Amino acid sequence: VIPTKNEVQDLPRAIKSLKPLVSEILVVDSGSSDDTPVLAQKLGAKVLHFPLTDFASTRNFADQHGAHDWILSLDADMELTPPLLEEIRALPDTPAVYRIGRLNFIWGKPIYHTDWSPVDDCHIRLYHRSLGHWQGLVHEQFVSPKTPITLNHYFIHHNYQSVTEFIDKLNFYSQLSAPNHHFSWFSFFWTPFRDSFKRYIYKLGFLDGYRGLFLSYLQAIYYLSVGIKQRSS
């Protein structure tokens, strides 16, 4: 399952990495203005259309339309590595849920700290669909009563290619999140500071060089943006 909106640049890489493993690829498009749906079909994917209200609803919709019970859910800017592919192939068919990390490439370099490492950015991505469902407006999670198993290998995530792209998505995500956050005045000031400190100091973001510093700062701006939009709405 791959949700999309204007993903012509990244989608071919994701689909190519999936083809040796899966028997069906569902691309769920939410109103692309480019040729994403046409390209997806040319690459052998089945295209579904679903209006974007929140990301969890999009993934739940896709899971209901899959031809099989096992779902591998990713984003258009992710790709499987050969070691991860082989690890998945070797898994038993017993219904389960699996957490898979992502190695984030941000502004052209891999990020190993700053709360963006494969250990920190590790969530349920492979699952038997009978064992749970997706929740969350923006940073959606697959929720299951089953204890997840963490795989040893990880996706490559071709994340933000530029600071402009990062800020554009920060604005988009904060707009979605604002109606569902209710910060007190204390939280309004404390949450950005706490998150920035956690990323740069506790999560060793300084080891990622200037990227760690800028990412920690911009994430603080994200929480400020959510608070401002929530209070001004």
PDB file of C-alpha atoms in Angstrom:
ATOM      1  CA  VAL A   1       0.000   0.000   0.000  1.00  0.00           C
ATOM      2  CA  ILE A   2       1.370   3.414  -1.034  1.00  0.00           C
ATOM      3  CA  PRO A   3      -0.644   6.608  -0.435  1.00  0.00           C
ATOM      4  CA  THR A   4       0.229   9.296  -2.970  1.00  0.00           C
ATOM      5  CA  LYS A   5      -0.287  12.897  -3.956  1.00  0.00           C
ATOM      6  CA  ASN A   6       2.000  14.290  -6.660  1.00  0.00           C
ATOM      7  CA  GLU A   7       4.668  11.605  -6.310  1.00  0.00           C
ATOM      8  CA  VAL A   8       5.942  11.271  -9.877  1.00  0.00           C
ATOM      9  CA  GLN A   9       9.541  11.748  -8.779  1.00  0.00           C
ATOM     10  CA  ASP A  10       9.665   9.162  -5.988  1.00  0.00           C
ATOM     11  CA  LEU A  11       7.053   6.553  -6.882  1.00  0.00           C
ATOM     12  CA  PRO A  12       9.016   4.582  -9.535  1.00  0.00           C
ATOM     13  CA  ARG A  13      11.823   3.863  -7.052  1.00  0.00           C
ATOM     14  CA  ALA A  14       9.377   2.616  -4.414  1.00  0.00           C
ATOM     15  CA  ILE A  15       7.462   0.355  -6.821  1.00  0.00           C
ATOM     16  CA  LYS A  16      10.640  -1.057  -8.338  1.00  0.00           C
ATOM     17  CA  SER A  17      11.904  -2.064  -4.893  1.00  0.00           C
ATOM     18  CA  LEU A  18       8.589  -3.784  -4.065  1.00  0.00           C
ATOM     19  CA  LYS A  19       8.111  -5.837  -7.209  1.00  0.00           C
ATOM     20  CA  PRO A  20      10.413  -8.745  -6.251  1.00  0.00           C
ATOM     21  CA  LEU A  21       8.428  -9.257  -3.039  1.00  0.00           C
ATOM     22  CA  VAL A  22       4.719  -8.540  -3.436  1.00  0.00           C
ATOM     23  CA  SER A  23       1.915  -9.820  -5.648  1.00  0.00           C
ATOM     24  CA  GLU A  24      -0.172  -6.628  -5.585  1.00  0.00           C
ATOM     25  CA  ILE A  25       0.665  -2.937  -5.245  1.00  0.00           C
ATOM     26  CA  LEU A  26      -2.137  -0.558  -4.260  1.00  0.00           C
ATOM     27  CA  VAL A  27      -1.511   3.122  -4.896  1.00  0.00           C
ATOM     28  CA  VAL A  28      -4.115   5.245  -3.102  1.00  0.00           C
ATOM     29  CA  ASP A  29      -4.118   8.661  -4.721  1.00  0.00           C
ATOM     30  CA  SER A  30      -5.587  11.724  -3.026  1.00  0.00           C
ATOM     31  CA  GLY A  31      -6.042  14.171  -5.860  1.00  0.00           C
ATOM     32  CA  SER A  32      -2.677  14.376  -7.610  1.00  0.00           C
ATOM     33  CA  SER A  33      -2.361  17.221 -10.089  1.00  0.00           C
ATOM     34  CA  ASP A  34       0.543  15.521 -11.862  1.00  0.00           C
ATOM     35  CA  ASP A  35       0.671  12.144 -13.650  1.00  0.00           C
ATOM     36  CA  THR A  36       1.065  10.015 -10.508  1.00  0.00           C
ATOM     37  CA  PRO A  37      -2.017   7.795 -11.152  1.00  0.00           C
ATOM     38  CA  VAL A  38      -1.099   7.222 -14.802  1.00  0.00           C
ATOM     39  CA  LEU A  39       2.509   6.456 -13.918  1.00  0.00           C
ATOM     40  CA  ALA A  40       1.446   4.061 -11.168  1.00  0.00           C
ATOM     41  CA  GLN A  41      -0.683   2.089 -13.606  1.00  0.00           C
ATOM     42  CA  LYS A  42       2.133   1.962 -16.162  1.00  0.00           C
ATOM     43  CA  LEU A  43       4.382   0.530 -13.446  1.00  0.00           C
ATOM     44  CA  GLY A  44       1.884  -2.244 -12.729  1.00  0.00           C
ATOM     45  CA  ALA A  45       0.117  -0.878  -9.654  1.00  0.00           C
ATOM     46  CA  LYS A  46      -3.615  -0.832  -9.038  1.00  0.00           C
ATOM     47  CA  VAL A  47      -4.783   2.751  -8.440  1.00  0.00           C
ATOM     48  CA  LEU A  48      -7.520   3.669  -5.990  1.00  0.00           C
ATOM     49  CA  HIS A  49      -8.801   7.189  -5.378  1.00  0.00           C
ATOM     50  CA  PHE A  50      -9.597   8.479  -1.899  1.00  0.00           C
ATOM     51  CA  PRO A  51      -9.974  12.112  -0.753  1.00  0.00           C
ATOM     52  CA  LEU A  52      -7.471  13.141   1.898  1.00  0.00           C
ATOM     53  CA  THR A  53      -9.139  13.786   5.239  1.00  0.00           C
ATOM     54  CA  ASP A  54      -6.420  12.221   7.365  1.00  0.00           C
ATOM     55  CA  PHE A  55      -3.645   9.718   6.696  1.00  0.00           C
ATOM     56  CA  ALA A  56      -5.043   6.931   8.878  1.00  0.00           C
ATOM     57  CA  SER A  57      -8.317   6.896   6.934  1.00  0.00           C
ATOM     58  CA  THR A  58      -6.393   6.625   3.680  1.00  0.00           C
ATOM     59  CA  ARG A  59      -4.425   3.607   4.871  1.00  0.00           C
ATOM     60  CA  ASN A  60      -7.480   1.908   6.389  1.00  0.00           C
ATOM     61  CA  PHE A  61      -9.333   2.377   3.103  1.00  0.00           C
ATOM     62  CA  ALA A  62      -6.463   0.769   1.211  1.00  0.00           C
ATOM     63  CA  ASP A  63      -6.185  -2.162   3.637  1.00  0.00           C
ATOM     64  CA  GLN A  64      -9.865  -2.957   3.078  1.00  0.00           C
ATOM     65  CA  HIS A  65      -9.321  -3.185  -0.672  1.00  0.00           C
ATOM     66  CA  GLY A  66      -6.243  -5.378  -0.708  1.00  0.00           C
ATOM     67  CA  ALA A  67      -6.509  -8.823  -2.277  1.00  0.00           C
ATOM     68  CA  HIS A  68      -4.483 -10.400   0.544  1.00  0.00           C
ATOM     69  CA  ASP A  69      -4.387 -10.287   4.343  1.00  0.00           C
ATOM     70  CA  TRP A  70      -0.696  -9.436   4.645  1.00  0.00           C
ATOM     71  CA  ILE A  71      -0.063  -5.709   4.154  1.00  0.00           C
ATOM     72  CA  LEU A  72       3.230  -3.865   3.712  1.00  0.00           C
ATOM     73  CA  SER A  73       2.421  -0.165   4.139  1.00  0.00           C
ATOM     74  CA  LEU A  74       4.921   2.489   3.087  1.00  0.00           C
ATOM     75  CA  ASP A  75       5.244   5.962   1.579  1.00  0.00           C
ATOM     76  CA  ALA A  76       6.146   6.881  -1.974  1.00  0.00           C
ATOM     77  CA  ASP A  77       9.548   8.203  -0.907  1.00  0.00           C
ATOM     78  CA  MET A  78      10.568   4.922   0.760  1.00  0.00           C
ATOM     79  CA  GLU A  79      12.231   1.862  -0.730  1.00  0.00           C
ATOM     80  CA  LEU A  80      13.064  -1.645   0.391  1.00  0.00           C
ATOM     81  CA  THR A  81      16.708  -2.602   0.636  1.00  0.00           C
ATOM     82  CA  PRO A  82      17.768  -6.108  -0.517  1.00  0.00           C
ATOM     83  CA  PRO A  83      18.560  -7.208   3.089  1.00  0.00           C
ATOM     84  CA  LEU A  84      15.114  -6.107   4.267  1.00  0.00           C
ATOM     85  CA  LEU A  85      13.465  -7.865   1.338  1.00  0.00           C
ATOM     86  CA  GLU A  86      15.214 -11.131   2.186  1.00  0.00           C
ATOM     87  CA  GLU A  87      14.360 -10.790   5.878  1.00  0.00           C
ATOM     88  CA  ILE A  88      10.668 -10.350   5.047  1.00  0.00           C
ATOM     89  CA  ARG A  89      10.746 -13.325   2.683  1.00  0.00           C
ATOM     90  CA  ALA A  90      12.028 -15.530   5.482  1.00  0.00           C
ATOM     91  CA  LEU A  91       9.247 -14.628   7.939  1.00  0.00           C
ATOM     92  CA  PRO A  92       6.654 -17.271   8.906  1.00  0.00           C
ATOM     93  CA  ASP A  93       3.093 -16.982   7.647  1.00  0.00           C
ATOM     94  CA  THR A  94       1.666 -16.874  11.175  1.00  0.00           C
ATOM     95  CA  PRO A  95      -0.418 -13.672  11.657  1.00  0.00           C
ATOM     96  CA  ALA A  96       1.759 -11.038  13.327  1.00  0.00           C
ATOM     97  CA  VAL A  97       2.739  -7.373  13.255  1.00  0.00           C
ATOM     98  CA  TYR A  98       6.279  -6.196  12.469  1.00  0.00           C
ATOM     99  CA  ARG A  99       8.031  -2.934  13.193  1.00  0.00           C
ATOM    100  CA  ILE A 100      10.471  -1.732  10.534  1.00  0.00           C
ATOM    101  CA  GLY A 101      12.843   1.192  10.953  1.00  0.00           C
ATOM    102  CA  ARG A 102      13.703   3.843   8.387  1.00  0.00           C
ATOM    103  CA  LEU A 103      17.081   5.341   7.587  1.00  0.00           C
ATOM    104  CA  ASN A 104      16.151   8.934   6.755  1.00  0.00           C
ATOM    105  CA  PHE A 105      18.077  10.840   4.119  1.00  0.00           C
ATOM    106  CA  ILE A 106      17.455  14.542   4.812  1.00  0.00           C
ATOM    107  CA  TRP A 107      18.981  17.260   2.641  1.00  0.00           C
ATOM    108  CA  GLY A 108      21.122  14.661   0.915  1.00  0.00           C
ATOM    109  CA  LYS A 109      22.657  12.919   3.948  1.00  0.00           C
ATOM    110  CA  PRO A 110      21.629   9.998   6.203  1.00  0.00           C
ATOM    111  CA  ILE A 111      20.518  11.022   9.691  1.00  0.00           C
ATOM    112  CA  TYR A 112      21.693   8.663  12.428  1.00  0.00           C
ATOM    113  CA  HIS A 113      20.575  10.716  15.441  1.00  0.00           C
ATOM    114  CA  THR A 114      18.222  13.695  16.154  1.00  0.00           C
ATOM    115  CA  ASP A 115      15.304  11.274  16.851  1.00  0.00           C
ATOM    116  CA  TRP A 116      15.314  10.325  13.151  1.00  0.00           C
ATOM    117  CA  SER A 117      17.492   7.204  13.337  1.00  0.00           C
ATOM    118  CA  PRO A 118      16.185   3.775  12.243  1.00  0.00           C
ATOM    119  CA  VAL A 119      15.847   2.909  15.944  1.00  0.00           C
ATOM    120  CA  ASP A 120      13.738   5.994  16.701  1.00  0.00           C
ATOM    121  CA  ASP A 121      11.785   6.090  13.439  1.00  0.00           C
ATOM    122  CA  CYS A 122      10.603   2.495  13.760  1.00  0.00           C
ATOM    123  CA  HIS A 123       6.910   1.644  13.432  1.00  0.00           C
ATOM    124  CA  ILE A 124       4.557  -1.143  12.399  1.00  0.00           C
ATOM    125  CA  ARG A 125       4.683  -1.366   8.619  1.00  0.00           C
ATOM    126  CA  LEU A 126       4.134  -5.070   7.943  1.00  0.00           C
ATOM    127  CA  TYR A 127       1.075  -6.741   9.435  1.00  0.00           C
ATOM    128  CA  HIS A 128      -1.790  -9.166   9.054  1.00  0.00           C
ATOM    129  CA  ARG A 129      -4.721  -6.830   8.530  1.00  0.00           C
ATOM    130  CA  SER A 130      -6.963  -8.768  10.937  1.00  0.00           C
ATOM    131  CA  LEU A 131      -4.761  -7.663  13.847  1.00  0.00           C
ATOM    132  CA  GLY A 132      -5.454  -3.926  14.012  1.00  0.00           C
ATOM    133  CA  HIS A 133      -6.109  -0.662  12.199  1.00  0.00           C
ATOM    134  CA  TRP A 134      -4.573   2.765  11.600  1.00  0.00           C
ATOM    135  CA  GLN A 135      -5.176   5.746  13.872  1.00  0.00           C
ATOM    136  CA  GLY A 136      -3.975   9.357  13.772  1.00  0.00           C
ATOM    137  CA  LEU A 137      -4.507  12.414  11.612  1.00  0.00           C
ATOM    138  CA  VAL A 138      -0.892  13.166  10.645  1.00  0.00           C
ATOM    139  CA  HIS A 139       1.640  10.822  12.229  1.00  0.00           C
ATOM    140  CA  GLU A 140      -0.592   7.817  11.863  1.00  0.00           C
ATOM    141  CA  GLN A 141       0.157   4.536  13.619  1.00  0.00           C
ATOM    142  CA  PHE A 142      -1.030   0.986  13.128  1.00  0.00           C
ATOM    143  CA  VAL A 143      -2.637   0.041  16.441  1.00  0.00           C
ATOM    144  CA  SER A 144      -2.805  -3.618  17.426  1.00  0.00           C
ATOM    145  CA  PRO A 145      -3.221  -5.621  20.647  1.00  0.00           C
ATOM    146  CA  LYS A 146      -0.528  -7.907  19.302  1.00  0.00           C
ATOM    147  CA  THR A 147       3.018  -7.280  20.517  1.00  0.00           C
ATOM    148  CA  PRO A 148       5.059  -6.142  17.496  1.00  0.00           C
ATOM    149  CA  ILE A 149       8.274  -7.830  16.407  1.00  0.00           C
ATOM    150  CA  THR A 150      11.086  -5.533  15.262  1.00  0.00           C
ATOM    151  CA  LEU A 151      12.958  -6.535  12.111  1.00  0.00           C
ATOM    152  CA  ASN A 152      16.724  -6.191  11.911  1.00  0.00           C
ATOM    153  CA  HIS A 153      16.868  -4.334   8.603  1.00  0.00           C
ATOM    154  CA  TYR A 154      15.229  -1.087   7.559  1.00  0.00           C
ATOM    155  CA  PHE A 155      13.783   0.955   4.732  1.00  0.00           C
ATOM    156  CA  ILE A 156      15.618   3.766   3.029  1.00  0.00           C
ATOM    157  CA  HIS A 157      13.518   6.907   3.392  1.00  0.00           C
ATOM    158  CA  HIS A 158      14.326   9.629   0.865  1.00  0.00           C
ATOM    159  CA  ASN A 159      12.934  12.302   3.124  1.00  0.00           C
ATOM    160  CA  TYR A 160      13.132  16.078   2.705  1.00  0.00           C
ATOM    161  CA  GLN A 161      15.311  17.076  -0.237  1.00  0.00           C
ATOM    162  CA  SER A 162      15.457  20.771   0.673  1.00  0.00           C
ATOM    163  CA  VAL A 163      14.742  23.132   3.550  1.00  0.00           C
ATOM    164  CA  THR A 164      11.899  24.624   1.505  1.00  0.00           C
ATOM    165  CA  GLU A 165      10.246  21.215   1.201  1.00  0.00           C
ATOM    166  CA  PHE A 166      10.646  20.678   4.952  1.00  0.00           C
ATOM    167  CA  ILE A 167       9.000  24.016   5.774  1.00  0.00           C
ATOM    168  CA  ASP A 168       6.171  23.427   3.276  1.00  0.00           C
ATOM    169  CA  LYS A 169       5.348  20.086   4.900  1.00  0.00           C
ATOM    170  CA  LEU A 170       5.732  21.581   8.370  1.00  0.00           C
ATOM    171  CA  ASN A 171       3.045  24.082   7.436  1.00  0.00           C
ATOM    172  CA  PHE A 172       0.800  21.368   5.957  1.00  0.00           C
ATOM    173  CA  TYR A 173       1.139  18.975   8.908  1.00  0.00           C
ATOM    174  CA  SER A 174       0.653  21.697  11.510  1.00  0.00           C
ATOM    175  CA  GLN A 175      -2.520  22.786   9.719  1.00  0.00           C
ATOM    176  CA  LEU A 176      -3.917  19.249   9.993  1.00  0.00           C
ATOM    177  CA  SER A 177      -2.836  18.847  13.616  1.00  0.00           C
ATOM    178  CA  ALA A 178      -3.964  22.203  15.020  1.00  0.00           C
ATOM    179  CA  PRO A 179      -7.698  21.449  15.459  1.00  0.00           C
ATOM    180  CA  ASN A 180      -6.882  18.401  17.581  1.00  0.00           C
ATOM    181  CA  HIS A 181      -4.268  19.968  19.878  1.00  0.00           C
ATOM    182  CA  HIS A 182      -5.184  22.025  22.903  1.00  0.00           C
ATOM    183  CA  PHE A 183      -2.002  23.470  24.349  1.00  0.00           C
ATOM    184  CA  SER A 184      -2.078  25.271  27.677  1.00  0.00           C
ATOM    185  CA  TRP A 185       0.014  28.427  27.819  1.00  0.00           C
ATOM    186  CA  PHE A 186       2.673  26.458  29.682  1.00  0.00           C
ATOM    187  CA  SER A 187       2.723  23.743  27.007  1.00  0.00           C
ATOM    188  CA  PHE A 188       2.767  26.379  24.285  1.00  0.00           C
ATOM    189  CA  PHE A 189       6.211  27.525  25.441  1.00  0.00           C
ATOM    190  CA  TRP A 190       7.493  24.314  27.021  1.00  0.00           C
ATOM    191  CA  THR A 191       6.759  21.766  24.267  1.00  0.00           C
ATOM    192  CA  PRO A 192       8.946  23.379  21.541  1.00  0.00           C
ATOM    193  CA  PHE A 193      11.851  23.813  23.967  1.00  0.00           C
ATOM    194  CA  ARG A 194      11.547  20.256  25.296  1.00  0.00           C
ATOM    195  CA  ASP A 195      11.393  18.708  21.829  1.00  0.00           C
ATOM    196  CA  SER A 196      14.356  20.701  20.565  1.00  0.00           C
ATOM    197  CA  PHE A 197      16.435  19.799  23.635  1.00  0.00           C
ATOM    198  CA  LYS A 198      15.491  16.136  23.315  1.00  0.00           C
ATOM    199  CA  ARG A 199      16.523  15.968  19.673  1.00  0.00           C
ATOM    200  CA  TYR A 200      19.748  17.946  19.840  1.00  0.00           C
ATOM    201  CA  ILE A 201      21.096  16.861  23.240  1.00  0.00           C
ATOM    202  CA  TYR A 202      19.405  13.672  24.468  1.00  0.00           C
ATOM    203  CA  LYS A 203      19.149  12.103  20.986  1.00  0.00           C
ATOM    204  CA  LEU A 204      22.663  13.326  20.089  1.00  0.00           C
ATOM    205  CA  GLY A 205      21.533  15.519  17.228  1.00  0.00           C
ATOM    206  CA  PHE A 206      24.808  17.468  17.437  1.00  0.00           C
ATOM    207  CA  LEU A 207      26.492  14.393  15.937  1.00  0.00           C
ATOM    208  CA  ASP A 208      24.496  14.986  12.727  1.00  0.00           C
ATOM    209  CA  GLY A 209      26.283  18.324  12.263  1.00  0.00           C
ATOM    210  CA  TYR A 210      24.380  21.384  11.116  1.00  0.00           C
ATOM    211  CA  ARG A 211      21.496  19.152   9.982  1.00  0.00           C
ATOM    212  CA  GLY A 212      20.939  18.031  13.552  1.00  0.00           C
ATOM    213  CA  LEU A 213      20.889  21.639  14.753  1.00  0.00           C
ATOM    214  CA  PHE A 214      18.547  22.874  12.031  1.00  0.00           C
ATOM    215  CA  LEU A 215      16.203  19.879  12.311  1.00  0.00           C
ATOM    216  CA  SER A 216      15.926  20.332  16.075  1.00  0.00           C
ATOM    217  CA  TYR A 217      15.134  24.018  15.590  1.00  0.00           C
ATOM    218  CA  LEU A 218      12.603  23.454  12.801  1.00  0.00           C
ATOM    219  CA  GLN A 219      10.753  20.795  14.803  1.00  0.00           C
ATOM    220  CA  ALA A 220      10.396  23.343  17.605  1.00  0.00           C
ATOM    221  CA  ILE A 221       8.893  25.715  15.013  1.00  0.00           C
ATOM    222  CA  TYR A 222       6.428  22.965  14.097  1.00  0.00           C
ATOM    223  CA  TYR A 223       5.056  22.802  17.648  1.00  0.00           C
ATOM    224  CA  LEU A 224       4.908  26.591  17.840  1.00  0.00           C
ATOM    225  CA  SER A 225       2.984  26.626  14.563  1.00  0.00           C
ATOM    226  CA  VAL A 226       0.483  24.063  15.841  1.00  0.00           C
ATOM    227  CA  GLY A 227      -0.082  26.108  19.006  1.00  0.00           C
ATOM    228  CA  ILE A 228      -0.481  29.391  17.141  1.00  0.00           C
ATOM    229  CA  LYS A 229      -2.882  27.913  14.582  1.00  0.00           C
ATOM    230  CA  GLN A 230      -4.899  26.214  17.312  1.00  0.00           C
ATOM    231  CA  ARG A 231      -5.257  29.413  19.332  1.00  0.00           C
ATOM    232  CA  SER A 232      -6.003  31.647  16.352  1.00  0.00           C
ATOM    233  CA  SER A 233      -8.678  29.397  14.852  1.00  0.00           C
TER     234      SER A 233
END
